[in-house]
Amino acid sequence: MATPLEMQAVVSRSLKRSRAAAIRLAISKYKYLYLLMLPGVIWYFIYRYLPMYGVIIAFKDYNFSKGIIGSPWVGLKHFEFLLHNQDFFMIVRNTLLINLYELIFAFPVPIILALLLNEMKSVLFKRTIQTVVYFPHFMSWVVFGGIVIQLLAPNEGLVNSILRYLGMEPVFFMSKSEYFRPVVIASSILKESGWGAIIYLAALSSIDTEQYEAATIDGANRWHKLISITLPGIRNTIIIMMILKIGYLLEVGFEQIYILYNPSVYDVGDVLSTYIYRVGLQSAQFSTTAAIGLFQSAIGFFLIWGTNRLARKFSDVSLW
């Protein structure tokens, strides 16, 4: 008679065989879908996982001639340098503030835009508006940022021309610290809100129309339907997008800031991505910038982990 340990080993082997068989069956059944997914997996592995090897230069005094392996270990020297560097705290503060402002002012805009588009009855007018608001997303920040700079130019810019027409003095938007962050947030809204609305429009299309018909029979107006049916119907999508947005609180798009800012607004506009570019590439301090990137990734991970836990605690949706 087999002992309990032997029985347990037999059951374990049986479960492993059944799991392997299930995996082989799934691969065989969905092989073409896996083939479609393969290029994306390869790209992600090459450009996201393989570069993680270079993270170790954050703990070394990297020398280009000696390479990553030959460079001497220095432990937490570069992290200590960051913690004693006043510029670093200013840059973290700028990054957090710009992202918090975007979370407060820019995050709701795609939701509102999707709700407005969803209420439009004219298909032609709806598609026209969609095309207009989607189009800026396909423009690079080099082009779109140039348009923003020209619109806000103090001499020939459209905005300042209107201000002069109204008898007001022109405003130097791009060289005044108090205007830089509002310009960044407004330009982000103009460029990306239309594209972001696609996700919420897709979520709105999944809501059962019979709920609206039943609400109409019960005498509900559009506001009641919005509060009781529409917003609850896209709540899970909003929560997921919020979790992802909070996970990127320490990341601001490099292209946008680099195109729009200048030395006169470094005190409010210099962020981690632009600082890494200036210090890492222009000053060749690769170890310091690797330490900044590792710090940025670690904080982002804990932010998204904590937000996901809160979402799982107070709602029925989470990333994992």
Short mmCIF file of C-alpha atoms in Angstrom, two decimals:
data_model
loop_
_atom_site.label_atom_id
_atom_site.label_comp_id
_atom_site.label_asym_id
_atom_site.label_seq_id
_atom_site.Cartn_x
_atom_site.Cartn_y
_atom_site.Cartn_z
CA MET A 1 0.00 0.00 0.00
CA ALA A 2 1.34 3.45 -0.99
CA THR A 3 2.30 5.86 1.74
CA PRO A 4 0.66 9.35 1.99
CA LEU A 5 3.82 10.98 0.61
CA GLU A 6 3.81 8.66 -2.40
CA MET A 7 0.11 9.34 -2.99
CA GLN A 8 0.79 13.07 -2.79
CA ALA A 9 3.62 12.74 -5.31
CA VAL A 10 1.34 10.81 -7.71
CA VAL A 11 -1.40 13.46 -7.42
CA SER A 12 1.14 16.23 -7.96
CA ARG A 13 2.51 14.57 -11.12
CA SER A 14 -1.04 14.00 -12.37
CA LEU A 15 -1.91 17.69 -11.87
CA LYS A 16 1.25 18.77 -13.68
CA ARG A 17 0.45 16.48 -16.61
CA SER A 18 -3.12 17.79 -16.79
CA ARG A 19 -1.91 21.41 -16.70
CA ALA A 20 0.66 20.70 -19.44
CA ALA A 21 -2.03 19.02 -21.54
CA ALA A 22 -4.37 22.01 -21.04
CA ILE A 23 -1.61 24.42 -22.10
CA ARG A 24 -0.82 22.37 -25.22
CA LEU A 25 -4.51 22.26 -26.11
CA ALA A 26 -4.89 26.02 -25.66
CA ILE A 27 -1.80 26.71 -27.80
CA SER A 28 -3.04 24.36 -30.50
CA LYS A 29 -6.52 25.87 -30.46
CA TYR A 30 -5.44 29.52 -30.48
CA LYS A 31 -2.11 29.15 -32.34
CA TYR A 32 -2.86 31.94 -34.82
CA LEU A 33 -3.71 34.37 -32.02
CA TYR A 34 -0.44 33.48 -30.30
CA LEU A 35 1.41 34.08 -33.58
CA LEU A 36 -0.19 37.52 -33.81
CA MET A 37 0.87 38.22 -30.23
CA LEU A 38 4.45 36.99 -30.75
CA PRO A 39 5.91 40.19 -32.37
CA GLY A 40 4.60 42.27 -29.45
CA VAL A 41 6.08 39.86 -26.91
CA ILE A 42 9.45 39.90 -28.70
CA TRP A 43 9.46 43.71 -28.86
CA TYR A 44 8.57 43.97 -25.18
CA PHE A 45 11.30 41.49 -24.22
CA ILE A 46 13.99 43.26 -26.26
CA TYR A 47 13.15 46.84 -25.30
CA ARG A 48 11.75 46.39 -21.79
CA TYR A 49 13.37 43.33 -20.16
CA LEU A 50 16.83 43.07 -21.72
CA PRO A 51 17.72 46.71 -20.82
CA MET A 52 17.11 45.87 -17.14
CA TYR A 53 20.60 44.42 -17.14
CA GLY A 54 21.93 47.98 -17.38
CA VAL A 55 20.28 48.93 -14.07
CA ILE A 56 23.40 47.74 -12.25
CA ILE A 57 25.32 50.84 -13.39
CA ALA A 58 23.28 52.73 -10.77
CA PHE A 59 25.48 50.94 -8.23
CA LYS A 60 28.73 51.50 -10.15
CA ASP A 61 30.95 54.35 -11.27
CA TYR A 62 30.28 53.61 -14.91
CA ASN A 63 33.18 54.14 -17.26
CA PHE A 64 32.49 53.79 -20.96
CA SER A 65 35.92 52.33 -21.73
CA LYS A 66 35.67 49.71 -18.97
CA GLY A 67 32.08 48.72 -19.74
CA ILE A 68 29.35 47.70 -17.34
CA ILE A 69 31.18 44.67 -15.92
CA GLY A 70 34.58 46.36 -15.57
CA SER A 71 33.32 49.53 -13.86
CA PRO A 72 33.92 49.60 -10.07
CA TRP A 73 31.10 49.04 -7.60
CA VAL A 74 30.22 52.03 -5.39
CA GLY A 75 27.08 50.77 -3.66
CA LEU A 76 24.51 53.47 -2.86
CA LYS A 77 26.83 56.40 -3.59
CA HIS A 78 24.68 57.81 -6.40
CA PHE A 79 21.46 57.48 -4.41
CA GLU A 80 23.07 59.34 -1.50
CA PHE A 81 24.13 62.06 -3.94
CA LEU A 82 20.53 62.44 -5.10
CA LEU A 83 19.19 62.67 -1.55
CA HIS A 84 21.65 65.49 -0.79
CA ASN A 85 21.04 67.31 -4.08
CA GLN A 86 18.55 70.20 -3.79
CA ASP A 87 17.99 70.25 -7.55
CA PHE A 88 16.76 66.67 -7.39
CA PHE A 89 14.01 67.51 -4.88
CA MET A 90 12.95 70.49 -7.01
CA ILE A 91 12.71 68.22 -10.05
CA VAL A 92 10.69 65.57 -8.16
CA ARG A 93 8.38 68.32 -6.90
CA ASN A 94 7.88 69.68 -10.42
CA THR A 95 7.18 66.20 -11.78
CA LEU A 96 4.65 65.42 -9.05
CA LEU A 97 2.88 68.78 -9.33
CA ILE A 98 2.50 68.60 -13.12
CA ASN A 99 1.14 65.06 -12.88
CA LEU A 100 -1.22 65.97 -10.01
CA TYR A 101 -2.55 68.90 -12.02
CA GLU A 102 -3.06 66.60 -15.00
CA LEU A 103 -4.84 64.11 -12.74
CA ILE A 104 -7.18 66.83 -11.44
CA PHE A 105 -7.80 68.85 -14.61
CA ALA A 106 -6.91 66.62 -17.58
CA PHE A 107 -8.06 63.17 -16.45
CA PRO A 108 -11.82 64.03 -16.35
CA VAL A 109 -11.80 65.70 -19.79
CA PRO A 110 -11.85 62.48 -21.93
CA ILE A 111 -14.68 61.16 -19.75
CA ILE A 112 -16.72 64.35 -20.22
CA LEU A 113 -15.94 64.41 -23.94
CA ALA A 114 -17.01 60.78 -24.35
CA LEU A 115 -20.27 61.48 -22.49
CA LEU A 116 -20.98 64.49 -24.72
CA LEU A 117 -20.21 62.56 -27.91
CA ASN A 118 -22.40 59.71 -26.74
CA GLU A 119 -25.37 62.08 -26.39
CA MET A 120 -25.11 63.40 -29.96
CA LYS A 121 -27.92 62.26 -32.23
CA SER A 122 -26.51 63.45 -35.57
CA VAL A 123 -24.08 60.78 -36.79
CA LEU A 124 -22.42 63.14 -39.30
CA PHE A 125 -21.85 65.87 -36.72
CA LYS A 126 -20.61 63.32 -34.18
CA ARG A 127 -18.06 61.85 -36.59
CA THR A 128 -16.88 65.33 -37.60
CA ILE A 129 -16.28 66.31 -33.97
CA GLN A 130 -14.54 62.99 -33.31
CA THR A 131 -12.18 63.53 -36.24
CA VAL A 132 -11.35 67.06 -35.09
CA VAL A 133 -10.61 66.09 -31.46
CA TYR A 134 -8.71 62.89 -32.40
CA PHE A 135 -6.44 64.55 -34.96
CA PRO A 136 -3.96 66.29 -32.56
CA HIS A 137 -3.00 62.91 -31.08
CA PHE A 138 -1.40 61.91 -34.39
CA MET A 139 0.81 65.01 -34.46
CA SER A 140 4.25 64.80 -32.89
CA TRP A 141 5.04 67.08 -29.97
CA VAL A 142 7.61 68.83 -32.17
CA VAL A 143 4.79 70.00 -34.47
CA PHE A 144 2.10 70.47 -31.86
CA GLY A 145 4.46 72.18 -29.41
CA GLY A 146 5.58 74.53 -32.19
CA ILE A 147 1.94 75.44 -32.83
CA VAL A 148 1.41 76.14 -29.11
CA ILE A 149 4.53 78.33 -28.96
CA GLN A 150 3.41 80.28 -32.03
CA LEU A 151 -0.10 80.78 -30.64
CA LEU A 152 1.34 82.16 -27.39
CA ALA A 153 4.15 84.22 -28.95
CA PRO A 154 4.28 87.71 -27.36
CA ASN A 155 4.46 89.66 -30.63
CA GLU A 156 2.56 87.81 -33.37
CA GLY A 157 0.78 85.07 -31.42
CA LEU A 158 -2.99 84.78 -31.79
CA VAL A 159 -3.64 84.86 -28.04
CA ASN A 160 -1.62 88.02 -27.45
CA SER A 161 -3.12 89.63 -30.55
CA ILE A 162 -6.56 89.14 -29.00
CA LEU A 163 -5.30 90.55 -25.69
CA ARG A 164 -3.96 93.66 -27.45
CA TYR A 165 -7.26 94.04 -29.32
CA LEU A 166 -9.02 94.05 -25.95
CA GLY A 167 -6.65 96.76 -24.70
CA MET A 168 -4.53 94.48 -22.51
CA GLU A 169 -0.78 94.10 -22.35
CA PRO A 170 0.80 91.04 -24.05
CA VAL A 171 1.75 88.17 -21.76
CA PHE A 172 5.04 86.26 -22.07
CA PHE A 173 3.46 82.86 -21.46
CA MET A 174 6.49 80.72 -22.30
CA SER A 175 9.02 82.63 -20.17
CA LYS A 176 6.96 83.26 -17.04
CA SER A 177 7.07 80.55 -14.36
CA GLU A 178 3.48 81.16 -13.23
CA TYR A 179 2.11 80.37 -16.72
CA PHE A 180 4.25 77.40 -17.71
CA ARG A 181 2.39 74.64 -15.86
CA PRO A 182 -1.08 75.81 -17.04
CA VAL A 183 0.27 75.83 -20.61
CA VAL A 184 1.57 72.26 -20.18
CA ILE A 185 -1.78 71.04 -18.80
CA ALA A 186 -3.83 72.87 -21.44
CA SER A 187 -1.67 71.56 -24.29
CA SER A 188 -1.96 67.99 -22.93
CA ILE A 189 -5.74 68.32 -22.84
CA LEU A 190 -5.91 69.67 -26.39
CA LYS A 191 -3.64 66.96 -27.76
CA GLU A 192 -4.70 63.79 -25.94
CA SER A 193 -8.25 64.20 -24.62
CA GLY A 194 -9.87 63.18 -27.92
CA TRP A 195 -7.79 60.01 -28.15
CA GLY A 196 -8.43 59.16 -24.50
CA ALA A 197 -12.17 59.47 -25.08
CA ILE A 198 -12.06 56.40 -27.37
CA ILE A 199 -11.65 54.08 -24.38
CA TYR A 200 -14.67 55.54 -22.62
CA LEU A 201 -16.77 55.51 -25.80
CA ALA A 202 -16.01 51.80 -26.13
CA ALA A 203 -17.09 51.29 -22.50
CA LEU A 204 -20.28 53.29 -23.13
CA SER A 205 -21.15 51.11 -26.13
CA SER A 206 -21.18 48.04 -23.87
CA ILE A 207 -23.99 49.39 -21.65
CA ASP A 208 -27.28 47.59 -22.23
CA THR A 209 -29.67 49.98 -24.02
CA GLU A 210 -32.64 48.28 -22.34
CA GLN A 211 -31.62 50.00 -19.11
CA TYR A 212 -32.14 53.39 -20.76
CA GLU A 213 -35.50 52.29 -22.18
CA ALA A 214 -36.64 51.11 -18.76
CA ALA A 215 -35.46 54.37 -17.19
CA THR A 216 -37.37 56.38 -19.81
CA ILE A 217 -40.56 54.45 -19.03
CA ASP A 218 -40.00 55.23 -15.34
CA GLY A 219 -39.81 58.95 -16.18
CA ALA A 220 -36.05 59.46 -15.80
CA ASN A 221 -34.50 62.43 -17.62
CA ARG A 222 -31.01 62.53 -19.16
CA TRP A 223 -29.38 63.65 -15.92
CA HIS A 224 -30.93 60.76 -13.98
CA LYS A 225 -29.78 58.31 -16.67
CA LEU A 226 -26.26 59.74 -16.54
CA ILE A 227 -26.00 59.38 -12.76
CA SER A 228 -27.77 56.04 -12.40
CA ILE A 229 -26.82 54.15 -15.57
CA THR A 230 -24.04 55.74 -17.63
CA LEU A 231 -21.46 56.56 -14.96
CA PRO A 232 -21.92 53.25 -13.07
CA GLY A 233 -21.61 51.48 -16.43
CA ILE A 234 -18.13 52.92 -17.08
CA ARG A 235 -17.00 53.01 -13.44
CA ASN A 236 -14.68 50.02 -13.82
CA THR A 237 -12.98 51.58 -16.84
CA ILE A 238 -12.49 54.85 -14.97
CA ILE A 239 -10.95 53.01 -11.99
CA ILE A 240 -8.51 51.06 -14.19
CA MET A 241 -7.44 54.22 -16.03
CA MET A 242 -7.04 56.03 -12.70
CA ILE A 243 -4.79 53.24 -11.34
CA LEU A 244 -2.59 53.40 -14.43
CA LYS A 245 -2.43 57.20 -14.30
CA ILE A 246 -1.37 57.24 -10.66
CA GLY A 247 1.33 54.70 -11.44
CA TYR A 248 2.91 57.30 -13.74
CA LEU A 249 2.93 60.17 -11.24
CA LEU A 250 6.72 60.38 -11.50
CA GLU A 251 6.76 60.36 -15.28
CA VAL A 252 6.10 63.32 -17.56
CA GLY A 253 6.45 63.07 -21.32
CA PHE A 254 9.95 64.17 -22.30
CA GLU A 255 9.01 65.51 -25.73
CA GLN A 256 6.31 67.85 -24.45
CA ILE A 257 8.41 69.46 -21.72
CA TYR A 258 11.58 69.60 -23.83
CA ILE A 259 9.77 71.40 -26.66
CA LEU A 260 7.91 73.87 -24.44
CA TYR A 261 10.37 74.77 -21.69
CA ASN A 262 13.44 77.00 -21.61
CA PRO A 263 16.03 77.98 -18.95
CA SER A 264 13.82 80.78 -17.61
CA VAL A 265 11.21 78.27 -16.40
CA TYR A 266 13.50 75.48 -15.17
CA ASP A 267 12.35 76.18 -11.60
CA VAL A 268 8.82 74.98 -12.42
CA GLY A 269 9.28 73.02 -15.65
CA ASP A 270 12.36 70.85 -15.22
CA VAL A 271 11.17 67.26 -14.62
CA LEU A 272 12.86 63.89 -14.19
CA SER A 273 12.84 63.00 -17.88
CA THR A 274 14.45 66.28 -18.99
CA TYR A 275 16.93 66.18 -16.10
CA ILE A 276 17.96 62.64 -17.07
CA TYR A 277 18.51 63.82 -20.64
CA ARG A 278 20.63 66.82 -19.61
CA VAL A 279 22.66 65.04 -16.96
CA GLY A 280 22.86 61.59 -18.56
CA LEU A 281 23.38 62.33 -22.23
CA GLN A 282 24.77 65.86 -22.28
CA SER A 283 26.95 65.56 -19.17
CA ALA A 284 27.62 61.79 -19.53
CA GLN A 285 26.74 61.02 -15.88
CA PHE A 286 25.21 57.66 -16.73
CA SER A 287 25.34 56.16 -13.24
CA THR A 288 23.51 59.11 -11.69
CA THR A 289 20.75 59.01 -14.28
CA ALA A 290 20.44 55.22 -13.89
CA ALA A 291 19.92 55.79 -10.15
CA ILE A 292 17.22 58.37 -10.95
CA GLY A 293 15.51 55.97 -13.33
CA LEU A 294 15.58 53.15 -10.78
CA PHE A 295 14.19 55.47 -8.11
CA GLN A 296 11.46 56.58 -10.51
CA SER A 297 10.49 53.00 -11.39
CA ALA A 298 10.44 51.87 -7.73
CA ILE A 299 8.18 54.74 -6.66
CA GLY A 300 5.91 54.13 -9.65
CA PHE A 301 5.60 50.45 -8.74
CA PHE A 302 4.62 51.21 -5.14
CA LEU A 303 2.14 53.86 -6.27
CA ILE A 304 0.38 51.51 -8.67
CA TRP A 305 0.49 48.66 -6.14
CA GLY A 306 -1.02 50.83 -3.39
CA THR A 307 -3.69 52.30 -5.67
CA ASN A 308 -4.60 48.84 -6.91
CA ARG A 309 -5.02 47.62 -3.32
CA LEU A 310 -7.32 50.55 -2.53
CA ALA A 311 -9.34 49.91 -5.69
CA ARG A 312 -9.68 46.23 -4.81
CA LYS A 313 -10.77 47.13 -1.28
CA PHE A 314 -13.42 49.70 -2.19
CA SER A 315 -14.62 48.32 -5.54
CA ASP A 316 -14.93 45.08 -7.49
CA VAL A 317 -12.25 45.88 -10.06
CA SER A 318 -8.44 45.95 -10.00
CA LEU A 319 -5.45 45.20 -12.20
CA TRP A 320 -4.74 41.94 -10.37
#
